[in-house]
PDB file of C-alpha atoms in Angstrom:
ATOM      1  CA  UNK B  21     -31.751  33.118  15.148  1.00  0.00           C
ATOM      2  CA  UNK B  22     -30.586  30.205  17.287  1.00  0.00           C
ATOM      3  CA  UNK B  23     -27.401  28.362  16.399  1.00  0.00           C
ATOM      4  CA  UNK B  24     -29.286  25.161  15.522  1.00  0.00           C
ATOM      5  CA  UNK B  25     -31.541  27.060  13.124  1.00  0.00           C
ATOM      6  CA  UNK B  26     -28.492  28.845  11.673  1.00  0.00           C
ATOM      7  CA  UNK B  27     -26.725  25.526  11.023  1.00  0.00           C
ATOM      8  CA  UNK B  28     -29.875  24.096   9.463  1.00  0.00           C
ATOM      9  CA  UNK B  29     -30.196  27.188   7.245  1.00  0.00           C
ATOM     10  CA  UNK B  30     -26.620  26.666   6.022  1.00  0.00           C
ATOM     11  CA  UNK B  31     -27.375  23.015   5.206  1.00  0.00           C
ATOM     12  CA  UNK B  32     -30.628  23.946   3.445  1.00  0.00           C
ATOM     13  CA  UNK B  33     -28.890  26.710   1.485  1.00  0.00           C
ATOM     14  CA  UNK B  34     -26.151  24.339   0.294  1.00  0.00           C
ATOM     15  CA  UNK B  35     -28.740  21.729  -0.692  1.00  0.00           C
ATOM     16  CA  UNK B  36     -30.756  24.343  -2.625  1.00  0.00           C
ATOM     17  CA  UNK B  37     -27.628  25.640  -4.373  1.00  0.00           C
ATOM     18  CA  UNK B  38     -26.674  22.123  -5.471  1.00  0.00           C
ATOM     19  CA  UNK B  39     -30.195  21.406  -6.719  1.00  0.00           C
ATOM     20  CA  UNK B  40     -30.245  24.748  -8.515  1.00  0.00           C
ATOM     21  CA  UNK B  41     -26.886  24.048 -10.191  1.00  0.00           C
ATOM     22  CA  UNK B  42     -28.162  20.688 -11.476  1.00  0.00           C
ATOM     23  CA  UNK B  43     -31.305  22.341 -12.825  1.00  0.00           C
ATOM     24  CA  UNK B  44     -29.258  25.120 -14.417  1.00  0.00           C
ATOM     25  CA  UNK B  45     -26.974  22.654 -16.151  1.00  0.00           C
ATOM     26  CA  UNK B  46     -30.030  20.939 -17.611  1.00  0.00           C
ATOM     27  CA  UNK B  47     -31.685  24.246 -18.529  1.00  0.00           C
ATOM     28  CA  UNK B  48     -28.821  26.296 -19.921  1.00  0.00           C
ATOM     29  CA  UNK B  49     -26.581  23.351 -20.908  1.00  0.00           C
ATOM     30  CA  UNK B  50     -23.215  25.074 -20.348  1.00  0.00           C
ATOM     31  CA  UNK B  51     -20.087  23.720 -21.910  1.00  0.00           C
ATOM     32  CA  UNK B  52     -18.130  21.931 -19.219  1.00  0.00           C
ATOM     33  CA  UNK B  53     -14.414  21.522 -19.744  1.00  0.00           C
ATOM     34  CA  UNK B  54     -12.969  18.068 -19.417  1.00  0.00           C
ATOM     35  CA  UNK B  55     -10.045  18.048 -16.993  1.00  0.00           C
ATOM     36  CA  UNK B  56      -9.349  14.327 -17.321  1.00  0.00           C
ATOM     37  CA  UNK B  57      -5.708  13.310 -17.521  1.00  0.00           C
ATOM     38  CA  UNK B  58      -4.539  12.420 -20.997  1.00  0.00           C
ATOM     39  CA  UNK B  59      -2.262   9.527 -21.880  1.00  0.00           C
ATOM     40  CA  UNK B  60       0.563  11.986 -22.519  1.00  0.00           C
ATOM     41  CA  UNK B  61       0.029  13.497 -19.085  1.00  0.00           C
ATOM     42  CA  UNK B  62       0.195  10.062 -17.502  1.00  0.00           C
ATOM     43  CA  UNK B  63       3.524   9.368 -19.214  1.00  0.00           C
ATOM     44  CA  UNK B  64       4.943  12.792 -18.358  1.00  0.00           C
ATOM     45  CA  UNK B  65       3.931  13.904 -14.829  1.00  0.00           C
ATOM     46  CA  UNK B  66       5.639  17.262 -15.355  1.00  0.00           C
ATOM     47  CA  UNK B  67       2.886  18.199 -17.796  1.00  0.00           C
ATOM     48  CA  UNK B  68       0.246  18.210 -15.096  1.00  0.00           C
ATOM     49  CA  UNK B  69       0.021  19.291 -11.503  1.00  0.00           C
ATOM     50  CA  UNK B  70      -1.969  17.542  -8.817  1.00  0.00           C
ATOM     51  CA  UNK B  71      -2.640  19.103  -5.437  1.00  0.00           C
ATOM     52  CA  UNK B  72      -2.064  15.683  -3.890  1.00  0.00           C
ATOM     53  CA  UNK B  73       0.506  13.677  -5.798  1.00  0.00           C
ATOM     54  CA  UNK B  74       2.685  15.583  -8.260  1.00  0.00           C
ATOM     55  CA  UNK B  75       4.197  18.440  -6.276  1.00  0.00           C
ATOM     56  CA  UNK B  76       7.016  17.062  -4.139  1.00  0.00           C
ATOM     57  CA  UNK B  77       5.946  18.757  -0.872  1.00  0.00           C
ATOM     58  CA  UNK B  78       2.481  17.293  -1.482  1.00  0.00           C
ATOM     59  CA  UNK B  79       3.960  13.800  -1.715  1.00  0.00           C
ATOM     60  CA  UNK B  80       5.782  14.429   1.547  1.00  0.00           C
ATOM     61  CA  UNK B  81       2.588  15.645   3.189  1.00  0.00           C
ATOM     62  CA  UNK B  82       0.710  12.604   1.977  1.00  0.00           C
ATOM     63  CA  UNK B  83       3.197  10.349   3.747  1.00  0.00           C
ATOM     64  CA  UNK B  84       3.178  12.256   7.022  1.00  0.00           C
ATOM     65  CA  UNK B  85       0.546  12.533   9.684  1.00  0.00           C
ATOM     66  CA  UNK B  86      -1.265  15.866   9.795  1.00  0.00           C
ATOM     67  CA  UNK B  87      -0.864  15.818  13.562  1.00  0.00           C
ATOM     68  CA  UNK B  88       2.841  16.509  13.058  1.00  0.00           C
ATOM     69  CA  UNK B  89       1.938  19.951  11.679  1.00  0.00           C
ATOM     70  CA  UNK B  90      -0.283  21.128  14.520  1.00  0.00           C
ATOM     71  CA  UNK B  91       2.485  22.999  16.354  1.00  0.00           C
ATOM     72  CA  UNK B  92       4.557  23.976  13.381  1.00  0.00           C
ATOM     73  CA  UNK B  93       5.897  27.495  13.771  1.00  0.00           C
ATOM     74  CA  UNK B  94       5.249  28.374  10.110  1.00  0.00           C
ATOM     75  CA  UNK B  95       1.509  28.377  10.714  1.00  0.00           C
ATOM     76  CA  UNK B  96       1.870  30.475  13.866  1.00  0.00           C
ATOM     77  CA  UNK B  97       4.054  33.035  12.091  1.00  0.00           C
ATOM     78  CA  UNK B  98       1.714  33.294   9.105  1.00  0.00           C
ATOM     79  CA  UNK B  99      -1.316  33.639  11.386  1.00  0.00           C
ATOM     80  CA  UNK B 100       0.267  36.729  12.998  1.00  0.00           C
ATOM     81  CA  UNK B 101       0.460  38.558   9.667  1.00  0.00           C
ATOM     82  CA  UNK B 102      -2.438  40.764   8.536  1.00  0.00           C
ATOM     83  CA  UNK B 103      -4.099  39.899   5.266  1.00  0.00           C
ATOM     84  CA  UNK B 104      -3.706  42.388   2.419  1.00  0.00           C
ATOM     85  CA  UNK B 105      -7.193  43.263   1.255  1.00  0.00           C
ATOM     86  CA  UNK B 106      -8.023  43.961  -2.383  1.00  0.00           C
ATOM     87  CA  UNK B 107     -11.259  45.665  -3.367  1.00  0.00           C
ATOM     88  CA  UNK B 108     -13.138  44.834  -6.586  1.00  0.00           C
ATOM     89  CA  UNK B 109     -12.074  48.274  -7.856  1.00  0.00           C
ATOM     90  CA  UNK B 110      -8.417  47.350  -7.343  1.00  0.00           C
ATOM     91  CA  UNK B 111      -8.904  44.049  -9.188  1.00  0.00           C
ATOM     92  CA  UNK B 112     -10.661  45.881 -12.003  1.00  0.00           C
ATOM     93  CA  UNK B 113      -8.141  48.659 -12.525  1.00  0.00           C
ATOM     94  CA  UNK B 114      -5.191  46.282 -12.297  1.00  0.00           C
ATOM     95  CA  UNK B 115      -6.517  45.077 -15.629  1.00  0.00           C
ATOM     96  CA  UNK B 116      -4.645  43.047 -18.194  1.00  0.00           C
ATOM     97  CA  UNK B 117      -1.286  43.727 -19.827  1.00  0.00           C
ATOM     98  CA  UNK B 118      -0.459  42.673 -23.405  1.00  0.00           C
ATOM     99  CA  UNK B 119       2.695  40.858 -22.285  1.00  0.00           C
ATOM    100  CA  UNK B 120       0.820  38.781 -19.700  1.00  0.00           C
ATOM    101  CA  UNK B 121       2.717  40.167 -16.718  1.00  0.00           C
ATOM    102  CA  UNK B 122      -0.599  40.749 -14.960  1.00  0.00           C
ATOM    103  CA  UNK B 123      -0.774  36.959 -14.518  1.00  0.00           C
ATOM    104  CA  UNK B 124       2.591  36.901 -12.775  1.00  0.00           C
ATOM    105  CA  UNK B 125       1.663  39.825 -10.513  1.00  0.00           C
ATOM    106  CA  UNK B 126      -1.642  38.231  -9.595  1.00  0.00           C
ATOM    107  CA  UNK B 127      -0.031  34.843  -8.904  1.00  0.00           C
ATOM    108  CA  UNK B 128       2.716  36.440  -6.798  1.00  0.00           C
ATOM    109  CA  UNK B 129       0.079  38.241  -4.726  1.00  0.00           C
ATOM    110  CA  UNK B 130      -1.823  34.973  -4.169  1.00  0.00           C
ATOM    111  CA  UNK B 131       1.424  33.171  -3.344  1.00  0.00           C
ATOM    112  CA  UNK B 132       1.955  35.560  -0.414  1.00  0.00           C
ATOM    113  CA  UNK B 133      -1.674  36.123   0.568  1.00  0.00           C
ATOM    114  CA  UNK B 134      -3.337  32.698   0.500  1.00  0.00           C
ATOM    115  CA  UNK B 135      -1.076  31.054   3.132  1.00  0.00           C
ATOM    116  CA  UNK B 136      -1.769  33.977   5.494  1.00  0.00           C
ATOM    117  CA  UNK B 137      -5.532  33.714   5.080  1.00  0.00           C
ATOM    118  CA  UNK B 138      -5.478  29.940   5.442  1.00  0.00           C
ATOM    119  CA  UNK B 139      -3.317  30.274   8.580  1.00  0.00           C
ATOM    120  CA  UNK B 140      -5.934  32.623  10.058  1.00  0.00           C
ATOM    121  CA  UNK B 141      -8.553  29.903   9.553  1.00  0.00           C
ATOM    122  CA  UNK B 142      -6.330  27.303  11.207  1.00  0.00           C
ATOM    123  CA  UNK B 143      -5.890  29.608  14.211  1.00  0.00           C
ATOM    124  CA  UNK B 144      -9.682  29.868  14.457  1.00  0.00           C
ATOM    125  CA  UNK B 145      -9.997  26.074  14.513  1.00  0.00           C
ATOM    126  CA  UNK B 146      -7.397  25.885  17.278  1.00  0.00           C
ATOM    127  CA  UNK B 147      -9.436  28.287  19.387  1.00  0.00           C
ATOM    128  CA  UNK B 148     -12.549  26.123  19.302  1.00  0.00           C
ATOM    129  CA  UNK B 149     -13.468  24.272  22.510  1.00  0.00           C
ATOM    130  CA  UNK B 150     -11.528  21.021  22.669  1.00  0.00           C
ATOM    131  CA  UNK B 151     -14.520  18.672  22.533  1.00  0.00           C
ATOM    132  CA  UNK B 152     -15.889  20.488  19.459  1.00  0.00           C
ATOM    133  CA  UNK B 153     -12.526  20.613  17.704  1.00  0.00           C
ATOM    134  CA  UNK B 154     -12.209  16.843  18.201  1.00  0.00           C
ATOM    135  CA  UNK B 155     -15.405  16.124  16.292  1.00  0.00           C
ATOM    136  CA  UNK B 156     -14.272  13.931  13.353  1.00  0.00           C
ATOM    137  CA  UNK B 157     -16.071  16.003  10.713  1.00  0.00           C
ATOM    138  CA  UNK B 158     -14.786  19.348  12.003  1.00  0.00           C
ATOM    139  CA  UNK B 159     -11.330  17.842  12.498  1.00  0.00           C
ATOM    140  CA  UNK B 160     -11.258  16.683   8.867  1.00  0.00           C
ATOM    141  CA  UNK B 161     -11.884  20.281   7.721  1.00  0.00           C
ATOM    142  CA  UNK B 162      -9.173  21.522  10.112  1.00  0.00           C
ATOM    143  CA  UNK B 163      -6.706  19.011   8.666  1.00  0.00           C
ATOM    144  CA  UNK B 164      -7.693  19.995   5.124  1.00  0.00           C
ATOM    145  CA  UNK B 165      -6.723  23.598   5.885  1.00  0.00           C
ATOM    146  CA  UNK B 166      -3.417  22.458   7.405  1.00  0.00           C
ATOM    147  CA  UNK B 167      -2.505  20.448   4.305  1.00  0.00           C
ATOM    148  CA  UNK B 168      -3.555  23.349   2.078  1.00  0.00           C
ATOM    149  CA  UNK B 169      -1.362  25.752   4.048  1.00  0.00           C
ATOM    150  CA  UNK B 170       1.741  23.634   3.542  1.00  0.00           C
ATOM    151  CA  UNK B 171       1.048  23.061  -0.144  1.00  0.00           C
ATOM    152  CA  UNK B 172       0.671  26.800  -0.677  1.00  0.00           C
ATOM    153  CA  UNK B 173       3.509  27.977   1.565  1.00  0.00           C
ATOM    154  CA  UNK B 174       6.036  25.442   0.253  1.00  0.00           C
ATOM    155  CA  UNK B 175       5.324  26.221  -3.388  1.00  0.00           C
ATOM    156  CA  UNK B 176       8.403  27.815  -5.049  1.00  0.00           C
ATOM    157  CA  UNK B 177       8.543  31.496  -5.924  1.00  0.00           C
ATOM    158  CA  UNK B 178       6.656  32.375  -9.100  1.00  0.00           C
ATOM    159  CA  UNK B 179       9.067  34.010 -11.528  1.00  0.00           C
ATOM    160  CA  UNK B 180       7.945  32.732 -14.940  1.00  0.00           C
ATOM    161  CA  UNK B 181       4.830  31.570 -16.767  1.00  0.00           C
ATOM    162  CA  UNK B 182       5.640  27.878 -16.485  1.00  0.00           C
ATOM    163  CA  UNK B 183       5.670  28.041 -12.685  1.00  0.00           C
ATOM    164  CA  UNK B 184       2.553  30.233 -12.773  1.00  0.00           C
ATOM    165  CA  UNK B 185       0.769  27.549 -14.805  1.00  0.00           C
ATOM    166  CA  UNK B 186       1.729  24.926 -12.224  1.00  0.00           C
ATOM    167  CA  UNK B 187       0.482  27.229  -9.467  1.00  0.00           C
ATOM    168  CA  UNK B 188      -2.862  27.540 -11.254  1.00  0.00           C
ATOM    169  CA  UNK B 189      -3.162  23.759 -11.308  1.00  0.00           C
ATOM    170  CA  UNK B 190      -2.483  23.653  -7.575  1.00  0.00           C
ATOM    171  CA  UNK B 191      -5.095  26.332  -6.890  1.00  0.00           C
ATOM    172  CA  UNK B 192      -7.672  24.503  -9.022  1.00  0.00           C
ATOM    173  CA  UNK B 193      -7.064  21.324  -7.063  1.00  0.00           C
ATOM    174  CA  UNK B 194      -7.393  23.075  -3.708  1.00  0.00           C
ATOM    175  CA  UNK B 195     -10.600  24.815  -4.749  1.00  0.00           C
ATOM    176  CA  UNK B 196     -12.028  21.427  -5.626  1.00  0.00           C
ATOM    177  CA  UNK B 197     -10.811  19.931  -2.332  1.00  0.00           C
ATOM    178  CA  UNK B 198     -12.565  22.688  -0.361  1.00  0.00           C
ATOM    179  CA  UNK B 199     -15.852  22.768  -2.256  1.00  0.00           C
ATOM    180  CA  UNK B 200     -17.798  20.815   0.388  1.00  0.00           C
ATOM    181  CA  UNK B 201     -16.463  22.311   3.619  1.00  0.00           C
ATOM    182  CA  UNK B 202     -19.626  24.374   4.258  1.00  0.00           C
ATOM    183  CA  UNK B 203     -21.666  21.174   4.320  1.00  0.00           C
ATOM    184  CA  UNK B 204     -19.037  19.462   6.463  1.00  0.00           C
ATOM    185  CA  UNK B 205     -18.977  22.285   9.010  1.00  0.00           C
ATOM    186  CA  UNK B 206     -22.767  22.324   9.233  1.00  0.00           C
ATOM    187  CA  UNK B 207     -22.762  18.566   9.742  1.00  0.00           C
ATOM    188  CA  UNK B 208     -19.970  18.717  12.322  1.00  0.00           C
ATOM    189  CA  UNK B 209     -21.581  21.414  14.478  1.00  0.00           C
ATOM    190  CA  UNK B 210     -24.901  19.615  14.223  1.00  0.00           C
ATOM    191  CA  UNK B 211     -23.260  16.424  15.507  1.00  0.00           C
ATOM    192  CA  UNK B 212     -21.740  18.117  18.553  1.00  0.00           C
ATOM    193  CA  UNK B 213     -24.416  20.717  19.292  1.00  0.00           C
ATOM    194  CA  UNK B 214     -25.156  19.193  22.702  1.00  0.00           C
ATOM    195  CA  UNK B 215     -21.591  20.132  23.728  1.00  0.00           C
ATOM    196  CA  UNK B 216     -21.916  23.756  22.593  1.00  0.00           C
ATOM    197  CA  UNK B 217     -22.052  26.027  25.634  1.00  0.00           C
ATOM    198  CA  UNK B 218     -21.365  29.376  23.969  1.00  0.00           C
ATOM    199  CA  UNK B 219     -23.543  29.700  20.880  1.00  0.00           C
ATOM    200  CA  UNK B 220     -22.389  33.253  20.209  1.00  0.00           C
ATOM    201  CA  UNK B 221     -18.756  32.119  19.889  1.00  0.00           C
ATOM    202  CA  UNK B 222     -19.711  29.414  17.380  1.00  0.00           C
ATOM    203  CA  UNK B 223     -21.874  31.871  15.464  1.00  0.00           C
ATOM    204  CA  UNK B 224     -18.956  34.287  15.176  1.00  0.00           C
ATOM    205  CA  UNK B 225     -16.662  31.429  14.150  1.00  0.00           C
ATOM    206  CA  UNK B 226     -19.028  30.455  11.324  1.00  0.00           C
ATOM    207  CA  UNK B 227     -19.437  34.076  10.199  1.00  0.00           C
ATOM    208  CA  UNK B 228     -15.683  34.601   9.987  1.00  0.00           C
ATOM    209  CA  UNK B 229     -15.087  31.211   8.382  1.00  0.00           C
ATOM    210  CA  UNK B 230     -17.705  31.631   5.655  1.00  0.00           C
ATOM    211  CA  UNK B 231     -16.719  35.256   4.960  1.00  0.00           C
ATOM    212  CA  UNK B 232     -13.046  34.309   4.686  1.00  0.00           C
ATOM    213  CA  UNK B 233     -13.847  31.319   2.497  1.00  0.00           C
ATOM    214  CA  UNK B 234     -15.809  33.523   0.114  1.00  0.00           C
ATOM    215  CA  UNK B 235     -12.933  36.015  -0.109  1.00  0.00           C
ATOM    216  CA  UNK B 236     -10.345  33.298  -0.744  1.00  0.00           C
ATOM    217  CA  UNK B 237     -12.434  31.679  -3.468  1.00  0.00           C
ATOM    218  CA  UNK B 238     -13.097  34.993  -5.220  1.00  0.00           C
ATOM    219  CA  UNK B 239      -9.379  35.847  -5.270  1.00  0.00           C
ATOM    220  CA  UNK B 240      -8.414  32.373  -6.524  1.00  0.00           C
ATOM    221  CA  UNK B 241     -11.171  32.135  -9.126  1.00  0.00           C
ATOM    222  CA  UNK B 242     -10.433  35.676 -10.317  1.00  0.00           C
ATOM    223  CA  UNK B 243      -6.818  34.723 -11.002  1.00  0.00           C
ATOM    224  CA  UNK B 244      -7.869  31.592 -12.886  1.00  0.00           C
ATOM    225  CA  UNK B 245     -10.404  33.623 -14.878  1.00  0.00           C
ATOM    226  CA  UNK B 246      -7.660  36.041 -15.972  1.00  0.00           C
ATOM    227  CA  UNK B 247      -6.463  33.259 -18.289  1.00  0.00           C
ATOM    228  CA  UNK B 248      -9.778  33.332 -20.153  1.00  0.00           C
ATOM    229  CA  UNK B 249     -10.627  35.779 -22.904  1.00  0.00           C
ATOM    230  CA  UNK B 250     -14.261  36.856 -22.527  1.00  0.00           C
ATOM    231  CA  UNK B 251     -15.767  40.039 -23.951  1.00  0.00           C
ATOM    232  CA  UNK B 252     -16.292  42.740 -21.294  1.00  0.00           C
ATOM    233  CA  UNK B 253     -14.634  40.653 -18.581  1.00  0.00           C
ATOM    234  CA  UNK B 254     -11.469  41.176 -16.550  1.00  0.00           C
ATOM    235  CA  UNK B 255     -11.117  37.979 -14.576  1.00  0.00           C
ATOM    236  CA  UNK B 256     -14.393  37.534 -12.686  1.00  0.00           C
ATOM    237  CA  UNK B 257     -15.424  41.173 -13.095  1.00  0.00           C
ATOM    238  CA  UNK B 258     -17.869  42.066 -15.838  1.00  0.00           C
ATOM    239  CA  UNK B 259     -17.070  45.597 -16.970  1.00  0.00           C
ATOM    240  CA  UNK B 260     -20.523  46.119 -18.542  1.00  0.00           C
ATOM    241  CA  UNK B 261     -22.907  44.189 -16.361  1.00  0.00           C
ATOM    242  CA  UNK B 262     -26.584  44.644 -17.222  1.00  0.00           C
ATOM    243  CA  UNK B 263     -28.676  44.079 -14.124  1.00  0.00           C
ATOM    244  CA  UNK B 264     -31.829  43.923 -16.260  1.00  0.00           C
ATOM    245  CA  UNK B 265     -30.500  40.944 -18.236  1.00  0.00           C
ATOM    246  CA  UNK B 266     -29.494  39.055 -15.094  1.00  0.00           C
ATOM    247  CA  UNK B 267     -32.879  39.651 -13.462  1.00  0.00           C
ATOM    248  CA  UNK B 268     -34.687  38.520 -16.612  1.00  0.00           C
ATOM    249  CA  UNK B 269     -32.545  35.380 -16.812  1.00  0.00           C
ATOM    250  CA  UNK B 270     -33.375  34.326 -13.272  1.00  0.00           C
ATOM    251  CA  UNK B 271     -37.004  35.427 -13.594  1.00  0.00           C
ATOM    252  CA  UNK B 272     -37.329  33.079 -16.566  1.00  0.00           C
ATOM    253  CA  UNK B 273     -35.692  30.302 -14.558  1.00  0.00           C
ATOM    254  CA  UNK B 274     -38.006  30.840 -11.558  1.00  0.00           C
ATOM    255  CA  UNK B 275     -41.042  31.068 -13.840  1.00  0.00           C
ATOM    256  CA  UNK B 276     -40.286  27.648 -15.319  1.00  0.00           C
ATOM    257  CA  UNK B 277     -39.909  26.171 -11.830  1.00  0.00           C
ATOM    258  CA  UNK B 278     -43.252  27.654 -10.770  1.00  0.00           C
ATOM    259  CA  UNK B 279     -44.991  26.393 -13.889  1.00  0.00           C
ATOM    260  CA  UNK B 280     -43.561  22.938 -13.308  1.00  0.00           C
ATOM    261  CA  UNK B 281     -44.581  22.812  -9.623  1.00  0.00           C
ATOM    262  CA  UNK B 282     -47.758  24.913  -9.414  1.00  0.00           C
ATOM    263  CA  UNK B 283     -49.010  25.024 -12.992  1.00  0.00           C
ATOM    264  CA  UNK B 284     -48.878  28.827 -13.158  1.00  0.00           C
ATOM    265  CA  UNK B 285     -46.491  31.683 -12.335  1.00  0.00           C
ATOM    266  CA  UNK B 286     -46.745  35.447 -11.712  1.00  0.00           C
ATOM    267  CA  UNK B 287     -45.505  37.820 -14.376  1.00  0.00           C
ATOM    268  CA  UNK B 288     -42.249  39.636 -13.662  1.00  0.00           C
ATOM    269  CA  UNK B 289     -41.852  43.232 -14.808  1.00  0.00           C
ATOM    270  CA  UNK B 290     -38.517  45.011 -14.489  1.00  0.00           C
ATOM    271  CA  UNK B 291     -38.723  48.765 -13.884  1.00  0.00           C
ATOM    272  CA  UNK B 292     -35.944  51.327 -13.757  1.00  0.00           C
ATOM    273  CA  UNK B 293     -32.963  52.216 -15.938  1.00  0.00           C
ATOM    274  CA  UNK B 294     -32.989  49.252 -18.321  1.00  0.00           C
ATOM    275  CA  UNK B 295     -29.967  50.386 -20.303  1.00  0.00           C
ATOM    276  CA  UNK B 296     -27.719  50.945 -17.269  1.00  0.00           C
ATOM    277  CA  UNK B 297     -24.475  48.957 -17.099  1.00  0.00           C
ATOM    278  CA  UNK B 298     -21.719  48.989 -14.498  1.00  0.00           C
ATOM    279  CA  UNK B 299     -18.678  46.918 -13.480  1.00  0.00           C
ATOM    280  CA  UNK B 300     -19.508  44.161 -11.013  1.00  0.00           C
ATOM    281  CA  UNK B 301     -18.857  40.517 -10.130  1.00  0.00           C
ATOM    282  CA  UNK B 302     -21.908  38.591 -11.397  1.00  0.00           C
ATOM    283  CA  UNK B 303     -21.406  35.377  -9.385  1.00  0.00           C
ATOM    284  CA  UNK B 304     -22.880  36.686  -6.086  1.00  0.00           C
ATOM    285  CA  UNK B 305     -25.945  37.886  -7.994  1.00  0.00           C
ATOM    286  CA  UNK B 306     -26.305  34.439  -9.530  1.00  0.00           C
ATOM    287  CA  UNK B 307     -26.710  33.050  -6.006  1.00  0.00           C
ATOM    288  CA  UNK B 308     -28.860  35.830  -4.525  1.00  0.00           C
ATOM    289  CA  UNK B 309     -31.325  36.688  -7.290  1.00  0.00           C
ATOM    290  CA  UNK B 310     -32.793  33.217  -7.957  1.00  0.00           C
ATOM    291  CA  UNK B 311     -33.507  32.766  -4.241  1.00  0.00           C
ATOM    292  CA  UNK B 312     -35.146  36.199  -3.957  1.00  0.00           C
ATOM    293  CA  UNK B 313     -37.278  35.701  -7.055  1.00  0.00           C
ATOM    294  CA  UNK B 314     -38.282  32.144  -6.151  1.00  0.00           C
ATOM    295  CA  UNK B 315     -39.338  33.250  -2.667  1.00  0.00           C
ATOM    296  CA  UNK B 316     -41.327  36.155  -4.114  1.00  0.00           C
ATOM    297  CA  UNK B 317     -43.088  33.902  -6.624  1.00  0.00           C
ATOM    298  CA  UNK B 318     -44.138  31.426  -3.956  1.00  0.00           C
TER     299      UNK B 318
END
C-alpha cells in the first residue's frame, strides 16, 4: 500500500470510528459522567487538577515557549532508557488489593514509564526530515508531546492516595489532549506529501507512533479503570469475557445499520463454543468486530 493510501486509510478509519461512536451513543445510550468543574472546585483549586493550569510546572510551561525545551537534556536522557513492557497477563495477575496499594503501585509504574515512552516519541519526531517536521500540523503534535513529557516528568513522587488522585486527573487531561493526534498526523503528512522522499521511513514512523500511542493509552486507561468497581473486571481486563456476546452485540448493531441503509440484512449465526469465557481486554474487539461484520454484510 502506498503512503498516500495509508494516510487516507488512517483518516477514513478515524472518521468511521467517530461516526460509529456517535451512533453507539444514540443506540446504547451509555451513562456519560459529567466532569464539569463545580463551584466548590472553582473556589478551591486544590480540589481539582488541570493538565494545563493547576499544576505549578504546567503553569510554568504555559508561560514558556515550547522551543526552549527542544534541546533539554531531560528528554535526551529519558529517550535513552528502554521502556518496561507489561503484558496483559501481568496486568491481570497484579490484581487488586483490599488496602488499595495496587493503585499506588500502578501509579508509581506509570510515573516512571510514561515519560520514557513519551520521550521515545519525541526522539522520533526529531528524526523526521526537517521540512516535514516543520509542517505546522505535525509540529503541533510534536510540541504536544514535549509539553506532556514535562508535565509527567516534573510531577512529584507518588507516595499517598491524595497525590495518586491528582496524578489521575493529570493523566485524564493528557489523554483528552492527545485524542485527536491520529487525525492531526494524517492531515500533516497529507499536507507535506510532495516533500516526502522516503515513503518507507514515514511508514515506519507511523507504525511505531500508532503502536506506541495504543500502548500508552491502554496503560493509562487501565490505571484509571482500576478505580472503578465492575463485576468480572480488573481495570480494563474482563476476567470472564464472552466472545459470543460481543459478536452478537456488534452483529445486532451492524444489522440495524444495514436495515437502515439497504432495507434488509443477512442473518448472523455464531458457531463454536458458545459458553467459553476467557480473560481479555474488550476495547480492541469493540473496534475490530464492527468493522469486520459491517464489511461482511455489505
